[in-house]
Amino acid sequence: MTTDTDIRTSDPTGLHRVLDERTVLPQAAQRLDTRRELWSDEVRVRVERLNLDAASFRQLERVHTHDGVTDGDAVRAEVLDIVATRGKMQNPETGSGGMLVGTVEEVGPESPLGLSVGDRVATLVSLTLTPLVIEDGLARWDGRSEQVPCDGYAVLFGRSIAAVIPDDLDPALSLSVMDVCGAPALTARVVEEHVARGARPTVAVIGGAGKSGSLSLAAARAAGAERTIGVVPHQGEHDLLTAAGLADRVAVADARDPVALRDAVTAAGGPADVTVVCVDVPGCEGGAILATADGGTVVFFSMATSFSAAALGAEGLAADVRMLVGNGYVPGHAAYAMELLRSDAGVRALFERRL
Amino acid sequence: MTTDTDIRTSDPTGLHRVLDERTVLPQAAQRLDTRRELWSDEVRVRVERLNLDAASFRQLERVHTHDGVTDGDAVRAEVLDIVATRGKMQNPETGSGGMLVGTVEEVGPESPLGLSVGDRVATLVSLTLTPLVIEDGLARWDGRSEQVPCDGYAVLFGRSIAAVIPDDLDPALSLSVMDVCGAPALTARVVEEHVARGARPTVAVIGGAGKSGSLSLAAARAAGAERTIGVVPHQGEHDLLTAAGLADRVAVADARDPVALRDAVTAAGGPADVTVVCVDVPGCEGGAILATADGGTVVFFSMATSFSAAALGAEGLAADVRMLVGNGYVPGHAAYAMELLRSDAGVRALFERRL
């Protein structure tokens, strides 16, 4: 640490590293300060791999594909350019980033994160707000995969989140779970609230065979749901989810068709007291609202959710449902998701199938 | 009623009047069936006035203004064309509608709405899902105001909502209150939940001098808030809100500046346990999250809210806050808002000032 870093007081949100003229949070910033020296509440991580957000990687790939051939060198050059220009990996088109894996290199004396030098960690906050310097020119990456081997460093703020990667599991498996760990934790909390009010809820998870969906089903059951319903788009996922044994009932429906979704959930024992939306396609708001009982809760985890479609949709249907924006952060969420993976063979089978 | 109407079974959401090929809810439909004859759970209203949504009217006005002169006839012609084509008033550009005032003309024998022929009502569901026929060519409207005198009819479904307009108040005042009545009802419910958990909350209302904001402040106090904080954008609104006496503290801050908003709320006695966002400008998500205590609740009533900014923002800040999509429907919301208007001289003064 140099005295230079003391010019600005650090802020747990990372404001002190925003270089924009306007006061914005790091995620909204055009450019971050990537100096190596730490403020006293920061942590520096030696990066070993970046996991680019799927939407971001697909966009880069599309732009640099001509006549069916992807120019991996051009993809790599663009990622290097973004990170050098912005001081963080945030695709200007999609606005999204990804996460990273690395080893803790230095811990500021006032860091509240509880990390130690040498810990192997995954960041659970987005790359879109994480100061990042790439030092190897991404020489080991061919530009053709979301998984980017990388040498360099990144900085975590006082309010950043990072989880230590367990020794007993395949790191790829751990990362895959951590990527969606907000969903099961919030689902469990909502189910527990219903249980505390004296009624074990019926829980429907739309997209129940996916990563966040399967964890949410396991969480709902563990938290005391009376009945769990997994909704999937086709017979293949129906068979997969049935074999995993995560839901009491599995229903096939197109979640974009509000009437079909309502009818499928009703036939499977609904309406749901808690509906969890885990499918990343637009237009599922109306069906999720219709599938939910009066006084129930809809939790939207899909980034394709439209705020106005949810708000106006519920009003237009005179639906007395509580609608939650799926906050990806709940204290203890990573540990809780890992526990579900370890204790539930069905969840583990679905995740291992994807590796 | 004719036997013709029995061809399709009615659905409380109005699906039976959707003419699109795909199954969509009335709000998402391109075109609604506007036949005069009622299904058994419907109500027909003789329309006296349409209140166009402000965003929709401004868009129409802009398109038909040349060299600073608005062509009111062209605005009128476009509204007539939209309603004739779609069977409802839904601006194709903004997606929004408005509400209407009229008198109940016929009540289907199975209508659950509790209305009687002759009741003067305002619809509390959007015009974007309400079958509408205009019969007077809008001859009494000059195309220059959101208030549209109109003769024609509209149809309410089993799940539509309409409120009887009180006799003792200026109808314009009643409509102005009903337009935003979801906000105080949901605010009261959230405050009551916090009180039931054993702690009277500090409540911050961003945009506290506005219509939904002032009602939400009054609701928070009535529901048992420990302290209410109104945040406004400039000194003029500060003085207005202070004079109305609706908030224990009034703070001036730009809600789009997350740090300024956090600091203003903190200085006024925050962080807030409940933050209610009532300002219709984009970019307030981060500040609202930062102004809220861990374990607290943010209620987003602004239609300018970005779902992903809220979800990723909270995650990026490791903020353990519950975020609610402001559902415009809560049972009894219109009556509750009218009661606040009647009992709180400060609310009434702010609303009457706008007439």
XYZ file of C-alpha atoms in Angstrom:
710
model
C 0.000 0.000 0.000
C 1.275 3.446 -0.887
C 0.268 6.763 0.536
C -1.151 7.544 -2.881
C -4.142 5.344 -2.122
C -5.053 7.513 0.811
C -5.981 10.440 -1.398
C -9.555 9.171 -1.602
C -11.334 7.481 1.261
C -12.464 4.016 0.293
C -16.148 3.173 0.118
C -17.370 -0.403 0.583
C -19.244 -0.177 -2.726
C -16.049 0.661 -4.615
C -16.989 4.250 -5.427
C -13.389 5.311 -4.791
C -12.302 3.425 -7.923
C -14.845 5.021 -10.269
C -13.090 7.352 -12.729
C -16.228 8.807 -14.373
C -17.075 12.484 -14.019
C -20.579 11.731 -12.671
C -21.040 9.895 -9.388
C -22.097 6.412 -10.390
C -21.666 2.999 -8.842
C -18.869 0.801 -10.248
C -21.309 -1.273 -12.286
C -22.602 1.809 -14.111
C -19.131 3.322 -14.544
C -17.412 3.719 -17.891
C -14.011 3.218 -16.326
C -12.515 1.915 -13.094
C -9.191 2.632 -11.416
C -7.216 -0.634 -11.577
C -4.180 0.341 -9.498
C -2.506 -2.625 -7.846
C -2.224 -1.003 -4.435
C -5.136 -1.763 -2.141
C -7.279 0.519 -0.060
C -7.463 -0.851 3.460
C -10.804 -2.705 3.058
C -9.945 -4.303 -0.297
C -8.679 -7.732 -1.380
C -6.538 -8.505 -4.448
C -7.002 -11.807 -6.242
C -4.550 -13.432 -8.677
C -6.860 -14.461 -11.527
C -6.661 -17.913 -13.051
C -9.837 -18.003 -15.119
C -12.625 -15.723 -16.290
C -16.066 -17.185 -16.948
C -17.690 -14.825 -19.424
C -21.428 -14.361 -19.182
C -23.099 -16.529 -21.823
C -25.025 -13.667 -23.411
C -21.847 -11.592 -23.640
C -19.752 -14.358 -25.193
C -22.425 -15.198 -27.752
C -22.572 -11.551 -28.810
C -18.783 -11.356 -29.267
C -18.773 -14.633 -31.172
C -21.563 -13.454 -33.472
C -19.835 -10.208 -34.346
C -16.607 -11.983 -35.232
C -18.078 -14.833 -37.241
C -17.959 -14.494 -41.016
C -19.153 -17.139 -43.471
C -19.661 -19.509 -40.564
C -16.069 -19.155 -39.323
C -15.393 -17.557 -35.937
C -12.247 -15.458 -35.734
C -11.056 -16.372 -32.246
C -8.149 -13.943 -32.409
C -10.555 -11.083 -33.028
C -12.728 -12.170 -30.083
C -9.655 -12.246 -27.853
C -8.498 -8.847 -29.098
C -11.878 -7.341 -28.325
C -11.970 -8.718 -24.772
C -8.456 -7.369 -24.178
C -9.527 -4.007 -25.544
C -12.643 -3.826 -23.355
C -10.713 -4.658 -20.201
C -7.872 -2.249 -21.022
C -10.304 0.575 -21.820
C -12.817 0.126 -19.017
C -10.722 -1.453 -16.293
C -13.348 -4.209 -16.022
C -14.938 -6.824 -18.276
C -18.311 -5.418 -19.262
C -19.551 -6.074 -22.764
C -20.783 -2.695 -24.042
C -23.523 -4.362 -26.098
C -25.029 -6.749 -23.553
C -24.008 -4.839 -20.426
C -23.083 -8.136 -18.808
C -19.834 -9.543 -17.469
C -19.341 -12.896 -15.819
C -17.346 -14.130 -12.829
C -13.768 -15.144 -12.104
C -11.740 -17.761 -10.265
C -8.432 -17.073 -8.614
C -6.321 -17.128 -5.480
C -6.229 -14.449 -2.801
C -2.942 -12.533 -3.118
C -3.292 -9.742 -0.555
C -5.899 -8.829 2.058
C -6.289 -5.266 3.282
C -6.186 -4.946 7.097
C -9.780 -3.735 7.260
C -11.334 -6.138 4.750
C -14.597 -7.559 6.133
C -14.703 -10.491 3.667
C -13.011 -13.046 5.930
C -10.585 -14.221 3.245
C -6.942 -15.285 3.740
C -3.967 -15.172 1.401
C -3.895 -18.437 -0.570
C -7.656 -19.070 -0.510
C -8.956 -20.275 -3.868
C -12.091 -18.269 -4.530
C -14.842 -17.547 -7.032
C -16.250 -14.025 -7.145
C -19.996 -13.880 -6.714
C -20.285 -10.290 -7.824
C -20.277 -9.516 -11.492
C -17.158 -8.752 -13.515
C -19.055 -5.617 -14.549
C -18.032 -3.967 -11.288
C -14.698 -5.685 -10.573
C -11.429 -3.849 -11.327
C -9.414 -6.185 -13.561
C -5.972 -6.166 -15.190
C -4.979 -8.880 -17.670
C -1.229 -9.507 -17.717
C -0.728 -12.411 -20.154
C -2.546 -11.082 -23.218
C -4.904 -14.075 -22.800
C -2.243 -16.102 -24.655
C -3.733 -19.432 -23.505
C -7.264 -18.644 -24.783
C -8.367 -19.391 -28.325
C -11.344 -17.025 -28.157
C -13.778 -19.870 -28.752
C -15.159 -20.603 -25.284
C -16.699 -18.714 -22.353
C -13.990 -20.226 -20.147
C -10.984 -17.924 -20.394
C -7.624 -19.010 -18.889
C -6.057 -15.793 -17.700
C -3.186 -14.412 -15.657
C -3.739 -11.058 -14.032
C -5.313 -9.524 -10.968
C -8.688 -8.316 -9.767
C -9.783 -6.251 -6.773
C -12.659 -6.954 -4.385
C -14.317 -4.186 -2.367
C -15.611 -4.203 1.180
C -19.082 -5.180 -0.021
C -17.984 -7.588 -2.759
C -18.689 -11.268 -2.326
C -16.374 -14.175 -2.956
C -16.776 -17.809 -1.976
C -13.991 -20.212 -1.154
C -14.053 -23.143 -3.602
C -14.456 -26.440 -1.718
C -11.621 -28.977 -1.976
C -13.892 -31.996 -2.193
C -15.730 -31.089 -5.385
C -14.786 -30.633 -9.028
C -14.146 -26.868 -9.286
C -16.249 -26.697 -12.450
C -19.151 -28.195 -10.492
C -18.716 -25.692 -7.656
C -18.649 -22.776 -10.053
C -21.707 -23.983 -11.855
C -23.584 -24.070 -8.540
C -22.256 -20.742 -7.277
C -23.340 -19.068 -10.491
C -27.017 -19.491 -9.529
C -26.840 -19.712 -5.755
C -29.090 -16.700 -5.085
C -32.181 -18.541 -6.314
C -32.324 -21.451 -3.833
C -31.506 -19.181 -0.877
C -34.292 -16.716 -1.658
C -36.723 -19.519 -2.470
C -36.019 -21.103 0.906
C -36.546 -17.781 2.662
C -39.904 -17.181 0.965
C -41.094 -20.713 1.683
C -40.065 -20.329 5.336
C -42.073 -17.096 5.552
C -45.165 -18.917 4.336
C -44.536 -21.787 6.768
C -44.101 -19.287 9.616
C -47.518 -17.842 8.772
C -48.923 -21.277 9.481
C -49.350 -22.876 6.065
C -46.919 -25.114 4.235
C -47.030 -23.781 0.670
C -47.400 -25.406 -2.710
C -44.374 -24.272 -4.724
C -44.185 -24.199 -8.529
C -40.813 -23.698 -10.196
C -41.018 -22.631 -13.843
C -37.943 -24.068 -15.551
C -37.536 -26.714 -12.863
C -34.961 -28.819 -14.721
C -32.463 -25.976 -15.164
C -29.624 -24.996 -12.854
C -31.390 -22.385 -10.730
C -34.688 -24.252 -11.121
C -33.490 -27.605 -9.829
C -31.755 -25.978 -6.853
C -34.905 -23.969 -6.118
C -37.021 -27.131 -6.124
C -34.620 -28.793 -3.680
C -34.607 -25.662 -1.521
C -38.406 -25.450 -1.485
C -38.694 -29.033 -0.299
C -35.972 -28.604 2.319
C -37.636 -25.433 3.614
C -40.947 -27.157 4.217
C -43.053 -26.925 1.062
C -46.207 -29.043 1.183
C -45.940 -29.884 -2.509
C -43.430 -29.018 -5.242
C -44.321 -28.711 -8.916
C -41.654 -28.483 -11.592
C -42.749 -26.991 -14.910
C -40.628 -27.793 -17.972
C -40.978 -26.996 -21.683
C -40.869 -30.489 -23.204
C -40.914 -34.228 -22.621
C -37.112 -34.576 -22.546
C -36.802 -32.291 -19.532
C -39.893 -33.916 -18.035
C -38.123 -37.265 -18.020
C -34.896 -35.778 -16.672
C -36.591 -33.962 -13.823
C -38.788 -36.943 -12.992
C -35.714 -39.181 -12.792
C -34.005 -36.656 -10.510
C -36.933 -36.915 -8.101
C -36.797 -33.224 -7.182
C -40.474 -32.404 -7.674
C -43.629 -34.071 -6.416
C -45.193 -33.361 -9.790
C -43.658 -32.494 -13.142
C -45.753 -30.630 -15.718
C -45.013 -29.759 -19.344
C -46.094 -26.305 -20.532
C -44.940 -23.336 -22.591
C -44.369 -20.690 -19.922
C -45.055 -17.911 -22.438
C -48.639 -19.121 -22.837
C -50.373 -17.779 -19.712
C -53.397 -20.021 -19.928
C -51.384 -23.159 -20.626
C -49.110 -22.393 -17.677
C -52.013 -21.695 -15.323
C -53.807 -24.859 -16.398
C -50.678 -27.022 -16.111
C -49.919 -25.805 -12.586
C -53.569 -26.170 -11.552
C -53.721 -29.727 -12.895
C -50.545 -30.571 -10.970
C -52.076 -29.527 -7.662
C -51.941 -25.747 -7.886
C -52.504 -22.868 -7.874
C -49.117 -22.277 -6.311
C -48.635 -20.307 -3.117
C -45.106 -19.595 -4.281
C -44.131 -19.458 -7.954
C -40.450 -19.213 -8.856
C -39.626 -18.116 -12.414
C -36.276 -19.516 -13.576
C -36.628 -19.543 -17.369
C -34.655 -16.977 -19.323
C -37.280 -16.241 -21.968
C -39.378 -13.067 -22.139
C -43.125 -13.084 -21.664
C -43.587 -15.393 -18.668
C -44.951 -12.741 -16.276
C -48.667 -13.190 -17.014
C -48.606 -16.961 -16.715
C -46.635 -16.867 -13.481
C -49.149 -14.430 -11.976
C -52.134 -16.504 -13.137
C -50.583 -19.709 -11.749
C -50.293 -18.143 -8.290
C -52.996 -18.147 -5.626
C -54.295 -14.900 -4.121
C -52.018 -13.928 -1.264
C -49.170 -15.874 -2.838
C -45.702 -14.828 -3.954
C -44.020 -14.778 -7.355
C -40.217 -14.663 -7.358
C -38.728 -13.530 -10.667
C -35.188 -14.836 -11.166
C -35.149 -14.514 -14.934
C -33.159 -11.573 -16.295
C -35.676 -11.542 -19.145
C -38.368 -10.300 -16.744
C -40.044 -7.043 -17.718
C -40.812 -4.827 -14.744
C -43.782 -3.157 -16.417
C -45.207 -6.434 -17.719
C -45.178 -7.790 -14.157
C -46.589 -4.639 -12.544
C -49.278 -3.902 -15.126
C -50.011 -7.598 -15.593
C -50.877 -8.168 -11.947
C -52.938 -4.987 -11.844
C -54.762 -5.931 -15.037
C -55.625 -9.335 -13.571
C -56.600 -7.898 -10.181
C -54.147 -10.419 -8.791
C -53.293 -9.921 -5.130
C -49.847 -11.471 -5.397
C -46.570 -10.295 -3.939
C -43.903 -10.042 -6.642
C -40.215 -10.158 -5.736
C -37.259 -9.075 -7.823
C -34.884 -12.036 -7.489
C -31.971 -10.522 -5.584
C -28.892 -12.609 -6.351
C -27.529 -11.965 -2.860
C -28.752 -13.592 0.322
C -26.273 -14.033 3.163
C -24.866 -17.565 3.146
C -26.261 -18.312 -0.299
C -23.181 -20.073 -1.701
C -22.765 -22.382 1.291
C -26.485 -23.192 1.244
C -26.416 -24.111 -2.450
C -23.323 -26.303 -1.985
C -25.084 -28.060 0.888
C -28.077 -28.809 -1.365
C -25.733 -30.185 -4.024
C -23.997 -32.431 -1.507
C -27.136 -33.685 0.195
C -29.422 -34.152 -2.799
C -28.379 -36.798 -5.290
C -30.993 -35.581 -7.760
C -29.561 -32.058 -7.858
C -26.044 -33.412 -8.180
C -26.980 -35.701 -11.041
C -28.568 -32.836 -12.977
C -25.510 -30.616 -12.459
C -22.943 -33.291 -13.274
C -24.808 -34.077 -16.460
C -24.022 -30.548 -17.679
C -20.264 -30.616 -17.077
C -77.498 -11.407 -24.164
C -77.706 -13.526 -27.279
C -76.958 -17.178 -27.689
C -74.060 -16.117 -29.877
C -72.083 -15.121 -26.769
C -72.251 -18.647 -25.462
C -70.018 -19.992 -28.225
C -66.947 -19.365 -26.078
C -66.930 -19.806 -22.334
C -66.032 -16.590 -20.571
C -62.842 -16.333 -18.565
C -62.498 -13.837 -15.712
C -59.310 -12.477 -17.307
C -61.156 -11.634 -20.533
C -59.428 -14.263 -22.669
C -62.717 -14.958 -24.428
C -62.523 -11.511 -26.062
C -58.995 -11.896 -27.431
C -59.065 -12.173 -31.239
C -55.348 -12.928 -31.783
C -54.234 -16.279 -33.197
C -51.887 -16.943 -30.254
C -53.248 -17.298 -26.732
C -52.354 -14.053 -25.011
C -53.955 -12.051 -22.233
C -56.104 -9.054 -23.254
C -53.323 -6.596 -22.421
C -50.901 -8.304 -24.803
C -53.526 -8.776 -27.520
C -53.454 -6.994 -30.857
C -57.226 -6.933 -31.030
C -60.201 -7.441 -28.727
C -63.770 -8.465 -29.478
C -65.912 -5.402 -28.672
C -69.353 -6.891 -29.148
C -72.040 -5.143 -27.113
C -73.590 -8.324 -25.764
C -72.199 -9.416 -22.409
C -70.919 -12.754 -21.250
C -72.570 -13.614 -17.949
C -69.733 -12.349 -15.702
C -69.197 -9.053 -17.538
C -70.322 -5.460 -16.969
C -70.927 -2.822 -19.654
C -70.180 0.815 -18.866
C -71.452 3.860 -20.775
C -68.285 5.941 -21.140
C -68.300 9.655 -20.371
C -64.577 10.385 -20.311
C -61.249 8.760 -21.130
C -58.138 9.798 -19.221
C -55.230 8.996 -21.511
C -51.998 7.910 -19.889
C -49.650 10.904 -19.761
C -46.790 9.139 -21.569
C -49.158 8.045 -24.348
C -50.692 11.484 -24.832
C -47.312 13.188 -24.934
C -46.156 10.759 -27.633
C -49.244 11.423 -29.784
C -48.874 15.155 -29.298
C -45.195 15.062 -30.275
C -45.837 13.130 -33.489
C -48.529 15.569 -34.587
C -46.733 18.792 -33.722
C -45.038 20.608 -36.592
C -43.259 23.933 -36.294
C -44.512 24.208 -32.730
C -48.165 23.779 -33.699
C -50.076 20.708 -32.546
C -52.646 19.352 -34.990
C -55.414 18.340 -32.583
C -57.541 16.884 -35.374
C -54.718 14.526 -36.293
C -54.305 13.458 -32.653
C -58.037 12.763 -32.455
C -57.991 10.841 -35.736
C -55.155 8.661 -34.493
C -56.904 7.812 -31.215
C -60.069 6.918 -33.151
C -58.014 4.768 -35.484
C -56.249 2.920 -32.649
C -59.510 2.156 -30.862
C -61.264 1.074 -34.058
C -58.352 -1.167 -35.072
C -57.502 -2.748 -31.738
C -60.823 -2.638 -29.914
C -59.029 -0.923 -27.010
C -56.991 2.225 -26.391
C -53.384 1.102 -26.323
C -50.776 3.399 -27.835
C -48.609 1.143 -30.042
C -45.511 3.229 -29.291
C -45.708 3.546 -25.507
C -47.767 0.409 -24.850
C -49.793 2.347 -22.324
C -53.461 3.259 -22.099
C -55.159 5.165 -19.319
C -58.444 4.839 -17.469
C -62.062 5.795 -18.025
C -65.067 7.203 -16.205
C -68.629 6.222 -16.950
C -71.918 4.847 -15.688
C -72.819 1.184 -15.355
C -75.270 0.278 -18.131
C -75.722 -3.485 -17.729
C -74.484 -6.056 -15.212
C -74.186 -9.724 -16.167
C -75.950 -12.083 -13.737
C -72.690 -13.693 -12.660
C -70.529 -10.560 -12.356
C -68.511 -10.643 -9.128
C -67.733 -6.899 -9.175
C -70.628 -5.800 -6.952
C -71.718 -2.992 -9.287
C -75.295 -1.866 -9.994
C -76.835 -0.218 -13.047
C -76.490 3.561 -12.656
C -73.299 3.492 -10.531
C -70.815 6.138 -11.625
C -67.446 4.393 -11.771
C -63.796 4.784 -12.679
C -61.983 1.756 -14.074
C -58.869 0.846 -12.132
C -57.580 -1.531 -14.771
C -55.799 -0.121 -17.754
C -57.510 0.831 -21.006
C -54.903 -1.445 -22.607
C -57.054 -4.442 -21.713
C -60.545 -2.942 -21.766
C -62.798 -3.536 -24.810
C -63.910 -0.076 -25.985
C -66.174 1.318 -28.691
C -66.308 5.064 -29.357
C -69.685 6.162 -30.756
C -69.416 9.953 -31.063
C -66.226 10.286 -33.110
C -64.792 12.177 -30.088
C -66.578 15.250 -31.476
C -66.287 17.129 -28.168
C -62.485 16.659 -27.880
C -60.009 19.046 -29.426
C -57.119 16.573 -29.262
C -55.154 18.863 -26.988
C -55.627 17.339 -23.531
C -55.343 13.950 -21.851
C -58.947 14.362 -20.701
C -61.138 13.068 -23.524
C -64.917 13.642 -23.391
C -66.368 10.576 -25.078
C -69.614 8.750 -25.718
C -69.369 5.020 -26.191
C -69.170 1.820 -24.189
C -66.580 -0.341 -22.492
C -66.667 -3.853 -21.050
C -65.350 -5.032 -17.682
C -64.401 -8.661 -17.059
C -64.881 -10.806 -13.971
C -61.428 -9.852 -12.705
C -61.512 -6.194 -13.769
C -61.622 -3.536 -11.102
C -63.797 -0.468 -11.005
C -64.439 1.901 -8.117
C -67.628 3.821 -7.487
C -66.864 7.563 -7.530
C -67.849 9.156 -4.207
C -70.619 11.776 -4.229
C -68.970 14.067 -1.675
C -65.774 14.825 -3.591
C -64.909 16.608 -6.816
C -64.803 13.761 -9.374
C -61.484 15.071 -10.728
C -60.038 14.792 -7.224
C -61.339 11.231 -6.826
C -59.880 10.181 -10.168
C -56.559 11.717 -9.365
C -56.411 9.671 -6.153
C -57.653 6.440 -7.716
C -55.009 6.694 -10.419
C -52.278 5.957 -7.861
C -54.174 4.073 -5.171
C -52.051 0.924 -5.366
C -49.032 2.657 -3.829
C -50.438 3.628 -0.405
C -52.164 0.260 0.028
C -49.005 -1.738 -0.643
C -46.890 0.653 1.435
C -49.270 0.175 4.365
C -49.102 -3.588 3.991
C -45.298 -3.638 3.953
C -45.082 -1.313 6.968
C -47.569 -3.510 8.841
C -45.423 -6.573 8.099
C -42.409 -4.851 9.644
C -44.486 -3.778 12.656
C -45.768 -7.341 13.069
C -42.158 -8.550 13.196
C -41.738 -6.335 16.229
C -40.060 -3.191 14.919
C -41.716 0.013 13.809
C -39.837 0.890 10.612
C -38.239 4.052 9.311
C -39.838 4.678 5.921
C -38.284 6.767 3.132
C -40.432 7.779 0.175
C -38.461 8.887 -2.876
C -40.618 11.440 -4.653
C -42.573 12.186 -1.493
C -44.312 15.322 -2.769
C -45.890 13.615 -5.781
C -49.284 11.937 -5.972
C -48.308 8.366 -5.150
C -45.503 9.625 -2.900
C -47.631 11.826 -0.668
C -50.265 9.104 -0.275
C -47.527 6.588 0.541
C -46.112 8.865 3.245
C -49.563 9.227 4.799
C -50.088 5.465 4.568
C -46.730 4.720 6.182
C -47.522 6.945 9.129
C -51.033 5.541 9.505
C -49.680 1.991 9.389
C -47.279 2.576 12.247
C -43.976 3.832 10.852
C -41.568 5.036 13.524
C -40.265 7.818 11.296
C -41.128 8.996 7.782
C -38.655 10.648 5.419
C -39.769 12.345 2.216
C -37.095 12.802 -0.445
C -37.726 15.468 -3.088
C -35.634 16.832 -5.982
C -35.573 20.552 -5.153
C -36.344 23.268 -2.643
C -39.777 24.073 -4.101
C -41.054 20.563 -3.389
C -39.230 20.616 -0.066
C -41.299 23.607 1.022
C -44.539 22.110 -0.313
C -44.034 18.790 1.445
C -42.908 20.458 4.656
C -46.032 22.625 4.662
C -48.210 19.547 4.093
C -46.729 17.980 7.234
C -46.733 14.472 5.775
C -43.145 13.534 6.610
C -41.168 13.747 9.859
C -38.162 14.818 7.788
C -37.895 16.204 4.265
C -34.622 15.796 2.358
C -33.522 17.204 -0.994
C -31.524 14.866 -3.265
C -31.180 13.756 -6.874
C -32.499 10.184 -6.717
C -30.347 9.208 -9.715
C -27.182 9.880 -7.721
C -26.855 6.798 -5.508
C -24.423 8.313 -3.051
C -26.349 11.567 -2.701
C -29.567 9.629 -2.087
C -27.943 7.341 0.481
C -26.366 10.256 2.291
C -29.568 12.325 2.290
C -31.631 9.489 3.736
C -28.948 8.680 6.305
C -28.723 12.312 7.406
C -32.511 12.399 7.793
C -32.489 9.486 10.231
C -31.960 6.540 7.886
C -31.034 4.073 6.578
C -34.646 3.234 5.829
C -36.218 -0.068 6.754
C -38.714 0.495 3.963
C -37.897 2.575 0.872
C -40.707 3.409 -1.540
C -39.677 4.606 -5.014
C -42.309 6.889 -6.533
C -40.314 8.971 -9.023
C -40.775 8.241 -12.704
C -37.171 8.715 -13.803
C -34.771 5.907 -14.741
C -31.695 5.101 -12.716
C -32.977 5.265 -9.128
C -32.458 1.579 -8.326
C -28.919 1.802 -6.923
C -29.638 4.738 -4.645
C -32.820 3.156 -3.322
C -30.929 -0.044 -2.494
C -28.080 1.855 -0.809
C -30.528 3.936 1.241
C -32.115 0.776 2.663
C -30.922 -1.106 5.742
C -29.988 -4.779 5.564
C -33.130 -6.831 6.037
C -35.213 -3.945 4.721
C -37.626 -3.669 1.805
C -37.575 -1.570 -1.357
C -40.914 -1.111 -3.116
C -40.577 0.013 -6.733
C -43.670 1.865 -7.941
C -41.968 3.721 -10.770
C -42.689 2.346 -14.236
C -39.180 3.545 -15.124
C -37.702 0.780 -12.944
C -35.302 -1.583 -14.698
C -35.630 -5.166 -13.505
C -32.006 -6.033 -14.277
C -30.651 -2.830 -12.720
C -32.467 -3.700 -9.497
C -31.482 -7.382 -9.469
C -27.836 -6.932 -10.492
C -27.528 -3.758 -8.435
C -28.482 -5.447 -5.187
C -26.242 -8.407 -5.954
C -23.333 -6.123 -6.843
C -23.745 -4.293 -3.535
C -24.190 -7.496 -1.522
C -27.351 -5.849 -0.258
C -29.680 -8.151 1.645
C -32.838 -6.230 0.788
C -36.202 -7.517 -0.308
C -37.305 -5.835 -3.542
C -40.974 -5.711 -4.484
C -42.491 -5.001 -7.871
C -45.176 -2.420 -7.043
C -48.368 -4.296 -7.857
C -51.044 -1.707 -8.630
C -53.700 -3.964 -7.148
C -54.295 -4.577 -3.477
C -57.838 -5.433 -2.327
C -59.571 -2.333 -1.008
C -56.915 -0.010 -2.384
C -59.256 2.654 -3.770
C -61.305 2.940 -0.586
C -58.128 3.102 1.493
C -56.661 5.908 -0.606
C -59.914 7.886 -0.453
C -59.917 7.475 3.318
C -56.378 8.905 3.507
C -57.449 11.846 1.361
C -60.446 12.530 3.588
C -58.623 12.165 6.888
C -55.329 13.864 6.062
C -55.518 17.579 5.319
C -51.917 17.564 4.073
C -52.625 14.950 1.419
C -55.788 16.741 0.377
C -54.019 20.073 0.062
C -51.326 18.577 -2.181
C -53.915 16.922 -4.422
C -56.215 19.944 -4.642
C -53.249 22.071 -5.608
C -52.885 19.993 -8.775
C -56.479 20.256 -10.013
